[in-house]
Coordinates of C-alpha atoms in Angstrom, one line a residue:
M1 CA 75.5 131.8 97.8
S2 CA 74.4 130.3 101.0
T3 CA 76.7 128.4 103.3
S4 CA 75.2 125.1 102.2
E5 CA 75.9 125.9 98.6
Q6 CA 79.6 126.9 99.1
P7 CA 82.1 124.4 97.8
P8 CA 84.0 122.3 100.3
W9 CA 87.3 123.8 101.7
H10 CA 89.4 121.4 99.7
A11 CA 87.9 122.5 96.3
A12 CA 90.4 125.3 96.1
Y13 CA 93.3 122.9 95.9
P14 CA 94.2 120.2 93.3
K15 CA 92.7 116.7 93.7
P16 CA 95.5 114.4 95.0
V17 CA 97.0 111.9 92.6
S18 CA 98.3 109.5 95.2
E19 CA 96.0 107.2 97.1
A20 CA 96.3 107.4 100.8
V21 CA 97.9 104.5 102.6
F22 CA 96.2 103.8 105.9
L23 CA 98.6 103.1 108.8
P24 CA 97.2 100.8 111.6
R25 CA 97.0 102.2 115.1
S26 CA 99.0 99.2 116.3
T27 CA 102.0 100.3 114.1
V28 CA 102.0 103.8 115.6
L29 CA 101.7 102.3 119.1
E30 CA 104.7 100.1 118.3
W31 CA 106.7 103.1 117.1
F32 CA 106.0 104.9 120.4
S33 CA 107.4 101.8 122.3
S34 CA 110.5 101.4 120.0
E35 CA 113.9 102.8 121.0
D36 CA 114.6 103.0 117.2
K37 CA 111.7 105.3 116.4
L38 CA 111.5 108.7 118.1
P39 CA 108.5 111.0 117.6
G40 CA 109.5 114.2 115.9
K41 CA 112.7 112.6 114.5
H42 CA 111.7 109.4 112.8
F43 CA 107.9 110.0 112.6
V44 CA 105.6 113.0 112.9
L45 CA 101.9 112.9 113.8
V46 CA 99.8 115.7 112.4
D47 CA 96.4 116.4 113.9
L48 CA 94.3 118.1 111.1
R49 CA 91.3 118.9 113.3
R50 CA 90.3 122.6 113.6
N51 CA 86.9 123.2 115.2
D52 CA 86.5 119.6 116.4
H53 CA 89.9 119.6 118.2
E54 CA 88.5 118.6 121.5
G55 CA 88.9 115.8 124.0
G56 CA 92.6 115.4 123.5
T57 CA 95.2 114.6 120.8
I58 CA 97.7 111.8 120.3
K59 CA 100.9 112.6 122.2
T60 CA 103.6 114.4 120.3
S61 CA 101.2 115.5 117.5
I62 CA 101.4 118.9 115.9
N63 CA 98.1 120.6 115.2
L64 CA 97.7 121.9 111.6
P65 CA 94.1 122.4 110.5
A66 CA 93.5 120.7 107.2
Q67 CA 92.0 123.9 105.8
S68 CA 95.4 125.6 105.9
M69 CA 97.6 122.6 105.3
H70 CA 98.0 122.5 101.5
P71 CA 99.9 125.8 101.1
S72 CA 102.2 124.6 103.9
I73 CA 103.3 121.4 102.2
P74 CA 106.6 122.7 100.7
T75 CA 107.6 124.1 104.1
L76 CA 106.5 120.9 106.0
Y77 CA 108.5 118.8 103.5
T78 CA 111.6 120.9 104.0
L79 CA 111.4 120.7 107.8
F80 CA 110.6 117.0 107.9
S81 CA 113.2 116.0 105.3
S82 CA 115.9 118.2 106.9
A83 CA 115.2 116.4 110.2
G84 CA 115.4 113.0 108.6
V85 CA 111.7 112.1 109.3
A86 CA 110.8 108.9 107.5
A87 CA 107.0 108.8 108.2
V88 CA 104.4 111.6 108.3
V89 CA 101.1 110.4 109.8
F90 CA 98.0 112.6 109.3
Y91 CA 94.8 112.2 111.1
C92 CA 91.5 113.9 111.6
G93 CA 88.3 112.7 113.4
T94 CA 88.1 109.5 111.4
S95 CA 90.8 109.7 108.7
C96 CA 88.4 108.1 106.2
A97 CA 88.8 108.1 102.5
P98 CA 87.0 111.0 100.8
D99 CA 84.2 108.5 99.9
P100 CA 82.4 107.9 103.2
R101 CA 81.4 104.4 102.0
T102 CA 85.0 103.4 102.5
C103 CA 85.2 104.7 106.1
K104 CA 87.1 102.2 108.3
V105 CA 85.2 102.9 111.5
G106 CA 81.8 103.6 110.2
L107 CA 81.7 107.2 111.4
T108 CA 80.0 109.8 109.3
K109 CA 79.5 113.5 109.1
E110 CA 76.6 113.1 111.5
T111 CA 79.2 112.0 114.1
G112 CA 81.2 115.1 113.8
S113 CA 83.8 114.5 111.2
S114 CA 84.6 116.2 107.9
Q115 CA 85.2 113.2 105.8
G116 CA 88.5 112.9 104.1
R117 CA 90.8 115.3 105.8
G118 CA 93.4 112.7 106.9
S119 CA 93.4 110.8 103.7
R120 CA 93.4 113.9 101.6
A121 CA 96.3 115.5 103.5
A122 CA 98.3 112.2 103.4
S123 CA 97.7 112.0 99.6
W124 CA 98.8 115.6 99.0
M125 CA 101.9 115.1 101.0
Q126 CA 102.8 111.9 99.2
D127 CA 102.2 113.7 95.9
Y128 CA 104.8 116.3 97.0
I129 CA 107.2 113.6 98.3
N130 CA 106.9 111.8 94.9
E131 CA 107.4 115.1 93.0
K132 CA 110.7 115.5 94.9
G133 CA 111.8 112.0 94.1
D134 CA 112.3 111.3 97.8
N135 CA 112.3 107.5 98.6
N136 CA 113.2 108.1 102.3
M137 CA 109.9 109.7 103.4
K138 CA 106.4 108.3 103.3
S139 CA 103.0 109.9 104.1
F140 CA 100.2 108.0 105.8
A141 CA 96.7 108.5 107.1
L142 CA 96.0 107.0 110.5
E143 CA 93.4 104.3 110.2
G144 CA 90.3 105.3 112.0
G145 CA 91.7 108.7 113.0
I146 CA 91.5 110.0 116.6
K147 CA 88.0 108.5 117.0
G148 CA 89.2 105.0 116.1
W149 CA 92.2 105.5 118.4
V150 CA 90.0 106.5 121.4
K151 CA 87.4 103.8 120.6
E152 CA 90.0 101.1 120.7
G153 CA 90.9 102.2 124.2
G154 CA 93.4 100.3 126.4
N155 CA 97.0 101.4 125.9
L156 CA 96.0 103.8 123.2
L157 CA 94.2 106.1 125.7
E158 CA 97.5 106.4 127.7
M159 CA 98.9 108.0 124.5
V160 CA 96.3 110.8 124.4
D161 CA 97.3 114.2 125.8
G162 CA 94.5 116.1 127.4
Y163 CA 92.1 113.2 127.3
E164 CA 88.6 114.2 128.3
E165 CA 86.3 111.2 128.6
E166 CA 83.1 113.4 128.4
A167 CA 84.1 114.7 125.0
W168 CA 84.3 111.2 123.5
K169 CA 81.0 109.8 124.9
K170 CA 79.0 110.9 121.8
F171 CA 81.5 109.2 119.4
V172 CA 82.5 105.9 121.0

């Protein structure tokens, strides 16, 4: 079987039941500014990029490549629920829905994104949260992903650790 004929990485895992809820960038920025919302305590950002993890990441994010995320869901849930985390926000390059026609920022695989990582991970996590009957935690996909974050610019760029302008020129 050639590389082009191999199934996508996510084919080894169950299809999510929950539909991803997309969280606006402005909401995440408000959380960073709020004294009532502390990153790592009230919300956690999860950067799902693996090979395309370049140009920087949103401050306080943990990096967990999407390809290894599904088996980690029970452990992530235990860690996050024990810490009282109320919101888990997943993102990849674009955080599009698995159907590229619904992509919020118009970016495609040609622009360097594996469609659907953010929304798929958010859906899987929400499935697990629902399975546990937990009404205190919610899972989200960041609208537009890191590319949408950088493209918007302004105050959002101040929230990118390791920002490398050159790395983003081909995307924004």
